PDB file of N, CA and C and ligand atoms in Angstrom:
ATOM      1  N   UNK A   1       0.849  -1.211   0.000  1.00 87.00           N
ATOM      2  CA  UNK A   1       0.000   0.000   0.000  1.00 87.00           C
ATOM      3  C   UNK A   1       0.880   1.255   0.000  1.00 87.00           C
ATOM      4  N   UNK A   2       0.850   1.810  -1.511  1.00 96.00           N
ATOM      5  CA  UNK A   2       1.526   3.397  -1.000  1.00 96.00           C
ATOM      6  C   UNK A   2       1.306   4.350  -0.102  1.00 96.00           C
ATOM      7  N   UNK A   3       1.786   4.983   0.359  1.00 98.00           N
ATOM      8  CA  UNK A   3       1.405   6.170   1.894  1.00 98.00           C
ATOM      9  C   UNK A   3       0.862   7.539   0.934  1.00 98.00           C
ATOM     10  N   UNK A   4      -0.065   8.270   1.733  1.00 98.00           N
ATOM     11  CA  UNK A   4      -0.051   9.251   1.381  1.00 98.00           C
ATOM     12  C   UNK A   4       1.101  10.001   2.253  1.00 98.00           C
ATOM     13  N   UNK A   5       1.665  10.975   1.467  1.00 98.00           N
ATOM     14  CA  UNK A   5       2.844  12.156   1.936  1.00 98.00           C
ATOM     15  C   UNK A   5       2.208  12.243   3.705  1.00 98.00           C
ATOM     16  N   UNK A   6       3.059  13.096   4.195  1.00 98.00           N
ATOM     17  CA  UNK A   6       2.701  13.815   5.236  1.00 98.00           C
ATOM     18  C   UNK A   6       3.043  15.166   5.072  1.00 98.00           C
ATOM     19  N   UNK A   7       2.570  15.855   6.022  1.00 97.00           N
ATOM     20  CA  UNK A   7       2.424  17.702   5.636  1.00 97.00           C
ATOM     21  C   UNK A   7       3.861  18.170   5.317  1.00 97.00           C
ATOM     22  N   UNK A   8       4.685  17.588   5.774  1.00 98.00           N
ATOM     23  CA  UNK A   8       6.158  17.953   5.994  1.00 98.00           C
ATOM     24  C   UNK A   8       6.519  18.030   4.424  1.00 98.00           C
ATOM     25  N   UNK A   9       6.617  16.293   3.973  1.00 98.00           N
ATOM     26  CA  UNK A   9       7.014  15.755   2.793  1.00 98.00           C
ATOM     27  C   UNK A   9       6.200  16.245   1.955  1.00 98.00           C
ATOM     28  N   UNK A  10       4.805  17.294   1.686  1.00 98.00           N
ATOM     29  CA  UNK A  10       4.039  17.265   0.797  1.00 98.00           C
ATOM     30  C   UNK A  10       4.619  18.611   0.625  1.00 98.00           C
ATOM     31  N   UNK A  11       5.432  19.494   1.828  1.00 97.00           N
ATOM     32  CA  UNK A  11       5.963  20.731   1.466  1.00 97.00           C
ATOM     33  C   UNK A  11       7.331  20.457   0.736  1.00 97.00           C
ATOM     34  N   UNK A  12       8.362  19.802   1.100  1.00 98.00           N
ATOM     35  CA  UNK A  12       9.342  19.478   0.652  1.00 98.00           C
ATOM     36  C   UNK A  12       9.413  18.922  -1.092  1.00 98.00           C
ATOM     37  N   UNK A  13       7.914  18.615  -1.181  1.00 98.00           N
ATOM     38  CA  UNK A  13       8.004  18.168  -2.640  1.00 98.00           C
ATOM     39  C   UNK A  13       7.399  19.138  -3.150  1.00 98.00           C
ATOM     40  N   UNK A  14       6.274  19.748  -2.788  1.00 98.00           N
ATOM     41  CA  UNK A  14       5.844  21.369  -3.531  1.00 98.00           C
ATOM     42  C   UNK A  14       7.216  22.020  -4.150  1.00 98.00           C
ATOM     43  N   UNK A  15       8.271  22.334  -3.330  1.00 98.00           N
ATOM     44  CA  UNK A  15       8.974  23.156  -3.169  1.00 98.00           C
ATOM     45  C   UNK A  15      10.010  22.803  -4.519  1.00 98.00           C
ATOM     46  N   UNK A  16      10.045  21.258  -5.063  1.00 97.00           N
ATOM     47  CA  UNK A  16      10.671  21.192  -6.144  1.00 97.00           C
ATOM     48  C   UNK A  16      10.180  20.738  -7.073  1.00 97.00           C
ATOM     49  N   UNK A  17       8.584  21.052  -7.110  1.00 98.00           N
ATOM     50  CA  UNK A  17       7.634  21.246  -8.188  1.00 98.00           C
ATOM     51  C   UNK A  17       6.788  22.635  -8.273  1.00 98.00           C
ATOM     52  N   UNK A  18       7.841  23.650  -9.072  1.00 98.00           N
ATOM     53  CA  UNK A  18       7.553  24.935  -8.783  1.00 98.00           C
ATOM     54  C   UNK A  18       6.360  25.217  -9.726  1.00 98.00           C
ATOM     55  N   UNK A  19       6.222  24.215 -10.883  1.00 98.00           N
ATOM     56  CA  UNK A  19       4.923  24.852 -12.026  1.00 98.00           C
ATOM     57  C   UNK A  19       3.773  23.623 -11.497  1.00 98.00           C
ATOM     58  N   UNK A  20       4.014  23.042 -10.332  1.00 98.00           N
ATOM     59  CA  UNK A  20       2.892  22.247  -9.694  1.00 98.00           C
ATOM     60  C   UNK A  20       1.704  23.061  -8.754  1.00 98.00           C
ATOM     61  N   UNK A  21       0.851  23.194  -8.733  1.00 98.00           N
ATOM     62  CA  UNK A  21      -0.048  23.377  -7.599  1.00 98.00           C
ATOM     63  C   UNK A  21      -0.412  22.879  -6.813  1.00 98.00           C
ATOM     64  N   UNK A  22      -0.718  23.077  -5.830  1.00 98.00           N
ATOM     65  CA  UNK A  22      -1.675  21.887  -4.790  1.00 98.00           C
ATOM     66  C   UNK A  22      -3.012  22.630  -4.911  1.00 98.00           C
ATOM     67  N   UNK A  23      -4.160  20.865  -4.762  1.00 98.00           N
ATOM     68  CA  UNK A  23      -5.496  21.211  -4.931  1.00 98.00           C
ATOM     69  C   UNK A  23      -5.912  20.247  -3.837  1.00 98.00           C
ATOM     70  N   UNK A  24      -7.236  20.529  -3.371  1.00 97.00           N
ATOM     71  CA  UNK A  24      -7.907  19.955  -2.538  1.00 97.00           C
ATOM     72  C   UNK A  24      -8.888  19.102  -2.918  1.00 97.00           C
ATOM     73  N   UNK A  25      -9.285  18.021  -2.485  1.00 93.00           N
ATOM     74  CA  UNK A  25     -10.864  17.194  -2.961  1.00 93.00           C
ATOM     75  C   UNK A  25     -10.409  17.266  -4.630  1.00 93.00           C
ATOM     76  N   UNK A  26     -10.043  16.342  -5.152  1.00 93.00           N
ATOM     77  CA  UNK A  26      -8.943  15.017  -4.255  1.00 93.00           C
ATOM     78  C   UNK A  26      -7.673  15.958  -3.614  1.00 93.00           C
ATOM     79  N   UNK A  27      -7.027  15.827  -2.340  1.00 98.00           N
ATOM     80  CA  UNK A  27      -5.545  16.401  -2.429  1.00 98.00           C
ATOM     81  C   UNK A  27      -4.422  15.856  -3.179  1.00 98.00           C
ATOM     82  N   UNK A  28      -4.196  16.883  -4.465  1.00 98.00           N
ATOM     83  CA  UNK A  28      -3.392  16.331  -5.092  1.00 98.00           C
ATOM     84  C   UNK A  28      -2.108  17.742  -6.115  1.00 98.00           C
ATOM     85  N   UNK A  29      -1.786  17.687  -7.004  1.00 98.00           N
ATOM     86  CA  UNK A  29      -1.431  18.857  -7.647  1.00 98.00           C
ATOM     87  C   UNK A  29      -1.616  18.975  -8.859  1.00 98.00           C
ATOM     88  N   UNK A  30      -1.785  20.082  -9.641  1.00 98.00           N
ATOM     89  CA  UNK A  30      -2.583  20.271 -10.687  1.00 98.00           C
ATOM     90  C   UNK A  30      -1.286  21.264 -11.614  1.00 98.00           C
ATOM     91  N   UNK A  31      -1.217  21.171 -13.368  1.00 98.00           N
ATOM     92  CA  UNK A  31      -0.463  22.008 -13.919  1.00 98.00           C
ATOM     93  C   UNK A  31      -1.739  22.081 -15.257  1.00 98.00           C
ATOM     94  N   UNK A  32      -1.275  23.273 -15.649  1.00 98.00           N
ATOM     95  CA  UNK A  32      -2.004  23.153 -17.034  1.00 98.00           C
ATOM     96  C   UNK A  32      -0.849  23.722 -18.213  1.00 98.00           C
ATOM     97  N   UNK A  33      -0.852  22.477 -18.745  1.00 98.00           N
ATOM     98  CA  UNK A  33      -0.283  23.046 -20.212  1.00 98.00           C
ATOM     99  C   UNK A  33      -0.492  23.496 -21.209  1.00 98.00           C
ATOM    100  N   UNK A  34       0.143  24.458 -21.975  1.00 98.00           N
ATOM    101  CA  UNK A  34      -0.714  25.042 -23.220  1.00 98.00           C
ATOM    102  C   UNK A  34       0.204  24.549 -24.674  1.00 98.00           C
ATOM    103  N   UNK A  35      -0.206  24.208 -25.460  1.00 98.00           N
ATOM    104  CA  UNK A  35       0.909  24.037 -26.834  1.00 98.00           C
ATOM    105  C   UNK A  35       0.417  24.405 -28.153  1.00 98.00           C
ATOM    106  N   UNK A  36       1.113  24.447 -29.206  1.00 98.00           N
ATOM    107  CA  UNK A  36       0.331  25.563 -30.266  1.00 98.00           C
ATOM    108  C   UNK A  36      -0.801  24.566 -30.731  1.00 98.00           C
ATOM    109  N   UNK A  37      -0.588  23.472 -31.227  1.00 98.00           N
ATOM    110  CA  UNK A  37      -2.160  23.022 -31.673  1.00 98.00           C
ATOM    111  C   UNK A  37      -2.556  21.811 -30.862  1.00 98.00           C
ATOM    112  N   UNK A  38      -3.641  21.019 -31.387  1.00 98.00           N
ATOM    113  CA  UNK A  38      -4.047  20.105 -30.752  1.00 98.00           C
ATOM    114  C   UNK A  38      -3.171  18.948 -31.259  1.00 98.00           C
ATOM    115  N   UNK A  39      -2.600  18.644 -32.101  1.00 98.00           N
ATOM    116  CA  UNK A  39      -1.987  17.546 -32.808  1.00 98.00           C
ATOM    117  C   UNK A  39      -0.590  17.747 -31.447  1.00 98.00           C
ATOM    118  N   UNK A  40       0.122  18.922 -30.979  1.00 98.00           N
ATOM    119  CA  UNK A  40       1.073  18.857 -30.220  1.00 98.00           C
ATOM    120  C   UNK A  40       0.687  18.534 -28.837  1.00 98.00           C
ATOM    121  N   UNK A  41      -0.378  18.884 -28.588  1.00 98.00           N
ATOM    122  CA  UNK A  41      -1.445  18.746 -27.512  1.00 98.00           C
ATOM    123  C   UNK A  41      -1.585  16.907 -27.279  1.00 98.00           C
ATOM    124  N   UNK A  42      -1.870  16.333 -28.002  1.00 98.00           N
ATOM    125  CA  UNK A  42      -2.198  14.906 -28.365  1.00 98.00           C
ATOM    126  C   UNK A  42      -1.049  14.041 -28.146  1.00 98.00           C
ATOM    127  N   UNK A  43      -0.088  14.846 -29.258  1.00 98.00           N
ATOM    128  CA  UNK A  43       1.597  14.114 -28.650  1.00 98.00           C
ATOM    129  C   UNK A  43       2.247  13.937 -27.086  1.00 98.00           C
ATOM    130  N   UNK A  44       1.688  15.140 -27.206  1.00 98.00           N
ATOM    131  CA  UNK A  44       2.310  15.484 -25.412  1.00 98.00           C
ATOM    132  C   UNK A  44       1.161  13.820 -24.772  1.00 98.00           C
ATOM    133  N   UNK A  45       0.169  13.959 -24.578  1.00 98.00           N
ATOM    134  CA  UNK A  45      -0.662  13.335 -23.892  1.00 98.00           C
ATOM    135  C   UNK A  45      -0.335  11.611 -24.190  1.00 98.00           C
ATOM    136  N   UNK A  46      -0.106  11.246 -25.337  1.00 98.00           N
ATOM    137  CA  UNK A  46       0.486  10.077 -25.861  1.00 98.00           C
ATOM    138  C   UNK A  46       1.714   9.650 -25.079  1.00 98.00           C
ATOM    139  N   UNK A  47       2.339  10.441 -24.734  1.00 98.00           N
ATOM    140  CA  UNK A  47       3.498  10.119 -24.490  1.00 98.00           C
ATOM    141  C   UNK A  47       3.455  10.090 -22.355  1.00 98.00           C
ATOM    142  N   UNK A  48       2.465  10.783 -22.150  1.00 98.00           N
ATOM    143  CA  UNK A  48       2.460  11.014 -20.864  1.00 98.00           C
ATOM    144  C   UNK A  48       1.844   9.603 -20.828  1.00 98.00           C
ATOM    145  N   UNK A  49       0.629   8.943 -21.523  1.00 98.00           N
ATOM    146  CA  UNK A  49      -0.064   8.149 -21.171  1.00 98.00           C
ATOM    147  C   UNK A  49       0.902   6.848 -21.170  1.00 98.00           C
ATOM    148  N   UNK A  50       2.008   6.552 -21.910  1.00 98.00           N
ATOM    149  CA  UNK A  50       2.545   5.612 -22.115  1.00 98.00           C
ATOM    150  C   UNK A  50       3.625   5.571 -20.974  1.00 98.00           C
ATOM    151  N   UNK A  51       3.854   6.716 -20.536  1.00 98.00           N
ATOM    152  CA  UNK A  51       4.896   6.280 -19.209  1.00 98.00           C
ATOM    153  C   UNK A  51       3.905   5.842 -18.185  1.00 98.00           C
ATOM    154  N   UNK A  52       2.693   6.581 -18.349  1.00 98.00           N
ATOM    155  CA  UNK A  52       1.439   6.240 -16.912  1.00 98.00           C
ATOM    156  C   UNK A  52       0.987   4.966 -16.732  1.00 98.00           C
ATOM    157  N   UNK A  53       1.114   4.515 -18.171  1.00 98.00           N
ATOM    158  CA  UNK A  53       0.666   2.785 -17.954  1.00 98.00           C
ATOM    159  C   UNK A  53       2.209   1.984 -17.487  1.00 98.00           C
ATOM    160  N   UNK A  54       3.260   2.412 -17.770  1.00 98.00           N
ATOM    161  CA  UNK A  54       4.341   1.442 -17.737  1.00 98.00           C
ATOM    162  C   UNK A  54       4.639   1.931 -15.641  1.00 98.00           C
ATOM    163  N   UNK A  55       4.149   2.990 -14.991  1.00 98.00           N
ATOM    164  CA  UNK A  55       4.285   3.472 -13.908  1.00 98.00           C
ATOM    165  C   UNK A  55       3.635   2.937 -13.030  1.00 98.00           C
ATOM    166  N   UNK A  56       2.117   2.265 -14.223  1.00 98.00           N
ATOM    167  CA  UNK A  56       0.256   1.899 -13.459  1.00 98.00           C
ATOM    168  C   UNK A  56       0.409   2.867 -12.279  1.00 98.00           C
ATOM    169  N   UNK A  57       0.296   4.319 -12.781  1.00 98.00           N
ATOM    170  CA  UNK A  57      -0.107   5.096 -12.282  1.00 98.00           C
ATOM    171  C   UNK A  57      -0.454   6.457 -13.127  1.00 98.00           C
ATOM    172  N   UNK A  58      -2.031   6.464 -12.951  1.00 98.00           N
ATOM    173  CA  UNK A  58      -2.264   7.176 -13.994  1.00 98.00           C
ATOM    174  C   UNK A  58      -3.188   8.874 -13.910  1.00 98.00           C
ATOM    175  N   UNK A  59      -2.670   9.338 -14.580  1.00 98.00           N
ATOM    176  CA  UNK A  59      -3.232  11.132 -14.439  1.00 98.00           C
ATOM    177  C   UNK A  59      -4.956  11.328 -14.440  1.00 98.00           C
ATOM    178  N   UNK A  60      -5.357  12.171 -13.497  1.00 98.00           N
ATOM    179  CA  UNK A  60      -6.940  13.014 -14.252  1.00 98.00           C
ATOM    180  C   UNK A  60      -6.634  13.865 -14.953  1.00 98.00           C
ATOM    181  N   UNK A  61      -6.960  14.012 -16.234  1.00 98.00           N
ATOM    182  CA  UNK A  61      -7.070  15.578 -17.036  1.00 98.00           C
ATOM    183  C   UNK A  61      -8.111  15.444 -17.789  1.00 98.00           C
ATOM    184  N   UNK A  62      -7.886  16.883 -18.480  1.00 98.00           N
ATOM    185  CA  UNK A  62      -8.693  17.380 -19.468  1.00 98.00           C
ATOM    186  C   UNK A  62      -8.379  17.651 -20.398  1.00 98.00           C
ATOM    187  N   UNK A  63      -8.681  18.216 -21.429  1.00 99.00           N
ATOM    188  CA  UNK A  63      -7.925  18.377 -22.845  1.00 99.00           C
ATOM    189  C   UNK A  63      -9.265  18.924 -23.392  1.00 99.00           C
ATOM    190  N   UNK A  64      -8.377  20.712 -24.134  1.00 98.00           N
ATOM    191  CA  UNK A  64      -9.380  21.016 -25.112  1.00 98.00           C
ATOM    192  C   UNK A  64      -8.208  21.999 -25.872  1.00 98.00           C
ATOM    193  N   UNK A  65      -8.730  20.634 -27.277  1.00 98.00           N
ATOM    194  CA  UNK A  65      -8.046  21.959 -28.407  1.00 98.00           C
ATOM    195  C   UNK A  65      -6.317  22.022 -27.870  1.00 98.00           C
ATOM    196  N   UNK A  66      -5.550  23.213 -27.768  1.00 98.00           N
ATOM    197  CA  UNK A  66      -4.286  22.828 -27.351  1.00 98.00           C
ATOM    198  C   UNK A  66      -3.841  23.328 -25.521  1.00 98.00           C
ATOM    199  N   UNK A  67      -4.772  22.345 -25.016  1.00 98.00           N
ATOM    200  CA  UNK A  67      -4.766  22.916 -23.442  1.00 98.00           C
ATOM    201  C   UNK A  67      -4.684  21.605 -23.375  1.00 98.00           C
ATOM    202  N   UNK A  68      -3.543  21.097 -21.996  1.00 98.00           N
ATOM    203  CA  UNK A  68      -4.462  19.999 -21.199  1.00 98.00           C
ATOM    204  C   UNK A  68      -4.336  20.609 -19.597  1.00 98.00           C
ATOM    205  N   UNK A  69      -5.096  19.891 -19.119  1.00 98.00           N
ATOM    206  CA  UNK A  69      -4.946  20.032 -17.415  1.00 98.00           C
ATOM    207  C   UNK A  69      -4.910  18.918 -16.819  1.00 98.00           C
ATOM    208  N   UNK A  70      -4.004  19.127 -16.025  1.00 99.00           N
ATOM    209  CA  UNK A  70      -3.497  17.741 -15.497  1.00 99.00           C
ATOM    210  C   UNK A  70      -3.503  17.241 -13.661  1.00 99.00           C
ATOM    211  N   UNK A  71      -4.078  16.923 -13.220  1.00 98.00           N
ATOM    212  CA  UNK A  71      -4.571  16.957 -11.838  1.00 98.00           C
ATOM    213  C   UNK A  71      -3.498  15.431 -11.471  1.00 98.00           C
ATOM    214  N   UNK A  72      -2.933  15.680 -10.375  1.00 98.00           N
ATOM    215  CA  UNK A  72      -2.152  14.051  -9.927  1.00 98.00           C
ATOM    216  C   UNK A  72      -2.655  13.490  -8.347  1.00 98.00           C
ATOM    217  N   UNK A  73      -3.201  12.447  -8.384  1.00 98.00           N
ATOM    218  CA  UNK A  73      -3.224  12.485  -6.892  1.00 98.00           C
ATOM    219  C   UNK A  73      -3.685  10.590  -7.103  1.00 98.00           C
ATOM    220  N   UNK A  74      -3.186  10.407  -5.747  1.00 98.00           N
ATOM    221  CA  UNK A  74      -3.359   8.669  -5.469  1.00 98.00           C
ATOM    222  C   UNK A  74      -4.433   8.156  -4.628  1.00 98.00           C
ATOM    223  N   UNK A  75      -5.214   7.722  -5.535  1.00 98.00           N
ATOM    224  CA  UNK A  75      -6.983   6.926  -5.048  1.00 98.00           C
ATOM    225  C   UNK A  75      -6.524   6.257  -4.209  1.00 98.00           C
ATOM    226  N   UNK A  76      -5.501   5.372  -4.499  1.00 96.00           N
ATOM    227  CA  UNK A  76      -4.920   4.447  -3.242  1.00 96.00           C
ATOM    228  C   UNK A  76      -4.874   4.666  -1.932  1.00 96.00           C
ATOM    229  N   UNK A  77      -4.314   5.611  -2.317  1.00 98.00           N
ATOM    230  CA  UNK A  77      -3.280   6.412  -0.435  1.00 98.00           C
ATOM    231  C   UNK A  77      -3.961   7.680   0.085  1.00 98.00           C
ATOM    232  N   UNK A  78      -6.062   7.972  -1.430  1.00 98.00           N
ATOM    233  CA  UNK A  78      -6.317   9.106  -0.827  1.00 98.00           C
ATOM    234  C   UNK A  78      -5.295  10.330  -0.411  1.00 98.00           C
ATOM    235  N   UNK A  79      -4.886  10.451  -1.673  1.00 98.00           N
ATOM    236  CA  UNK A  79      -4.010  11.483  -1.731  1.00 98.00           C
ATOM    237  C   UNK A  79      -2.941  11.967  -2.511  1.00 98.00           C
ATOM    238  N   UNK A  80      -1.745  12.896  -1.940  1.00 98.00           N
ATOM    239  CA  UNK A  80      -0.530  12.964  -2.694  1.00 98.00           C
ATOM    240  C   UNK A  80       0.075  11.885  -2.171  1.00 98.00           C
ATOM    241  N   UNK A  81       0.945  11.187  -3.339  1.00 98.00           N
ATOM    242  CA  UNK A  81       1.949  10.330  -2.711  1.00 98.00           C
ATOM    243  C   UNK A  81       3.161  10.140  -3.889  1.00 98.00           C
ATOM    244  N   UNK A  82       4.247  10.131  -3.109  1.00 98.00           N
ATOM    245  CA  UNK A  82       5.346   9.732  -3.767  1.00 98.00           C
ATOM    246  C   UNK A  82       5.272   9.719  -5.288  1.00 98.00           C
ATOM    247  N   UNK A  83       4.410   8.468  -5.805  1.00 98.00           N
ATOM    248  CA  UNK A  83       3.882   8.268  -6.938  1.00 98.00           C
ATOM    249  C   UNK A  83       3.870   9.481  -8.240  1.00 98.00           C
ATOM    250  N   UNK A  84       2.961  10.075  -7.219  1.00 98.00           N
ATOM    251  CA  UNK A  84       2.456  11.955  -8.210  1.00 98.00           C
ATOM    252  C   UNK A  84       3.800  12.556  -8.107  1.00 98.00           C
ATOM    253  N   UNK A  85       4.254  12.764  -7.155  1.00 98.00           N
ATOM    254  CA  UNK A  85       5.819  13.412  -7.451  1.00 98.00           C
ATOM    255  C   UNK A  85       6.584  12.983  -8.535  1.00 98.00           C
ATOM    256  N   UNK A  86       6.282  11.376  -8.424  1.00 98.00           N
ATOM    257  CA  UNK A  86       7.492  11.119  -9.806  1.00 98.00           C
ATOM    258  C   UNK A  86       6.966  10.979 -10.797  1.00 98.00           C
ATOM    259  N   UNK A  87       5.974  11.162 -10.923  1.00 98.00           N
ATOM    260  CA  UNK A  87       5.011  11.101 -12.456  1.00 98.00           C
ATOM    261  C   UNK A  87       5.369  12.536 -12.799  1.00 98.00           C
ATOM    262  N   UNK A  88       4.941  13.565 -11.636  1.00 98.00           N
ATOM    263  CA  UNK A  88       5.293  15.220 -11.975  1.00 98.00           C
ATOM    264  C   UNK A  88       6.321  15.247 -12.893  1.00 98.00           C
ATOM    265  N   UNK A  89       7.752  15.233 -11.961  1.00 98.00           N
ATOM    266  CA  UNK A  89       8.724  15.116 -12.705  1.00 98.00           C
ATOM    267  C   UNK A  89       9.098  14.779 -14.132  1.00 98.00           C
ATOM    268  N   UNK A  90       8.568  13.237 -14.327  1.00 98.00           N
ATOM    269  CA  UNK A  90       8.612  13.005 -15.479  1.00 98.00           C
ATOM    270  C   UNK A  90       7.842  13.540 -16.607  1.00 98.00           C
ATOM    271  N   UNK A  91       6.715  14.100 -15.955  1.00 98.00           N
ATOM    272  CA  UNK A  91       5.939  14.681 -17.434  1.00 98.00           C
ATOM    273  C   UNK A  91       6.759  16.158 -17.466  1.00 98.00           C
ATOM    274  N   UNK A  92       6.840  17.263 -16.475  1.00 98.00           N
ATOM    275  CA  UNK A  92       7.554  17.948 -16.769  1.00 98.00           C
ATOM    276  C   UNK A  92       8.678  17.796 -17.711  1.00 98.00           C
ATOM    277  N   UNK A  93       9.785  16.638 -17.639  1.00 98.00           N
ATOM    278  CA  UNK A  93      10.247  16.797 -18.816  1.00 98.00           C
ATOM    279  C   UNK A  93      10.052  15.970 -20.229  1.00 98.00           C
ATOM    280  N   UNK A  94       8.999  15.630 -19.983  1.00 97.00           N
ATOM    281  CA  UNK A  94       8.284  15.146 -21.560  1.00 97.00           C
ATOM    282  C   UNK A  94       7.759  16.626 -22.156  1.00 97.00           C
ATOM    283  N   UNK A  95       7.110  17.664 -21.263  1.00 96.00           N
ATOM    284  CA  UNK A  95       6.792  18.475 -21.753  1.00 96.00           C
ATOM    285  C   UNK A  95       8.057  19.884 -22.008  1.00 96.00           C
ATOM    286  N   UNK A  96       8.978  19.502 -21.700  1.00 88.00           N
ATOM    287  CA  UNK A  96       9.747  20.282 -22.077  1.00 88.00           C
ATOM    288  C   UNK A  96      10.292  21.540 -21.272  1.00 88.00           C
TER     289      UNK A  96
HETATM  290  C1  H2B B   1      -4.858  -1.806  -9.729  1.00 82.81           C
HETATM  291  C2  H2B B   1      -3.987  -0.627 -10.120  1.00 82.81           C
HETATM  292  O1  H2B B   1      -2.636  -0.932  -9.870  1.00 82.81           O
HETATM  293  C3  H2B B   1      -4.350   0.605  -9.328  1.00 82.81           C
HETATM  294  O2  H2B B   1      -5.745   0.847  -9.441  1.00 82.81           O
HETATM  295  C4  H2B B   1      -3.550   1.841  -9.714  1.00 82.81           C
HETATM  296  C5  H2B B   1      -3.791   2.251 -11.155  1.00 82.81           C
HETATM  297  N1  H2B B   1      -3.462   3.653 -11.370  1.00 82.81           N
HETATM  298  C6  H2B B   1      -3.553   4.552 -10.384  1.00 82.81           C
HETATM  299  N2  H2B B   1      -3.432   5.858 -10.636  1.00 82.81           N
HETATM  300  C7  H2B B   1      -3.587   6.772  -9.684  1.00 82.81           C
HETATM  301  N3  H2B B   1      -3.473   8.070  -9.987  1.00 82.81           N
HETATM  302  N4  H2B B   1      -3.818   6.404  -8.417  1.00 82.81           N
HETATM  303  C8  H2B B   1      -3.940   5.127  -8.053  1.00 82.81           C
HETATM  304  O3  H2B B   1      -4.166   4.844  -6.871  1.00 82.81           O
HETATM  305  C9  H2B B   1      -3.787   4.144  -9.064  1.00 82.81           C
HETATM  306  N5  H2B B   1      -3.850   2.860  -8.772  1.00 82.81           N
END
């Protein structure tokens, strides 16, 4: 069973996910990306989805046109956990 963070560790990881947010209900963190069209929009998301399945841990978003929004948080552990941190990371640099 993964843990959810504790207040300490959920600051310590904010702090080196500076284009991350924290959100409440679910507690988790949220980015929104913008890219020029939807075809780059799609790539991006392709590529996030294929690390998310090889991670089996997988993102809420949205997607319109060349936006997505990307919410991270663990149903498991009811919450942030570890998990969302390293998914963060990694999509940050899928997205560049
Ligand atoms: C059975 C499977 O491993 C679990 O349901 C995984 C799948 N992907 C998941 N993704 C996310 N974001 N949180 C989870 O708790 C989670 N659990």
């Amino acid at each position: 069973m993964i843990a959810r963070l504790t207040e300490e560790e959920r600051a310590l990881a904010l702090a080196d996910l500076p284009h991350w947010t924290p959100v409440d209900e679910p507690e988790g963190i949220c980015r929104r990306f913008t890219f020029t069209d939807f075809n780059a929009a799609f790539g991006f998301m392709t590529r996030v989805a294929i690390m998310a399945e090889k991670a089996d841990h997988h993102p809420e978003w949205f997607n319109v046109y060349n936006r997505v929004d990307i919410t991270l948080t663990t149903h498991d552990a009811g919450g942030l956990s570890r998990r969302d941190v390293d998914l963060a990371k990694a999509i940050d640099a899928v997205a560049g």
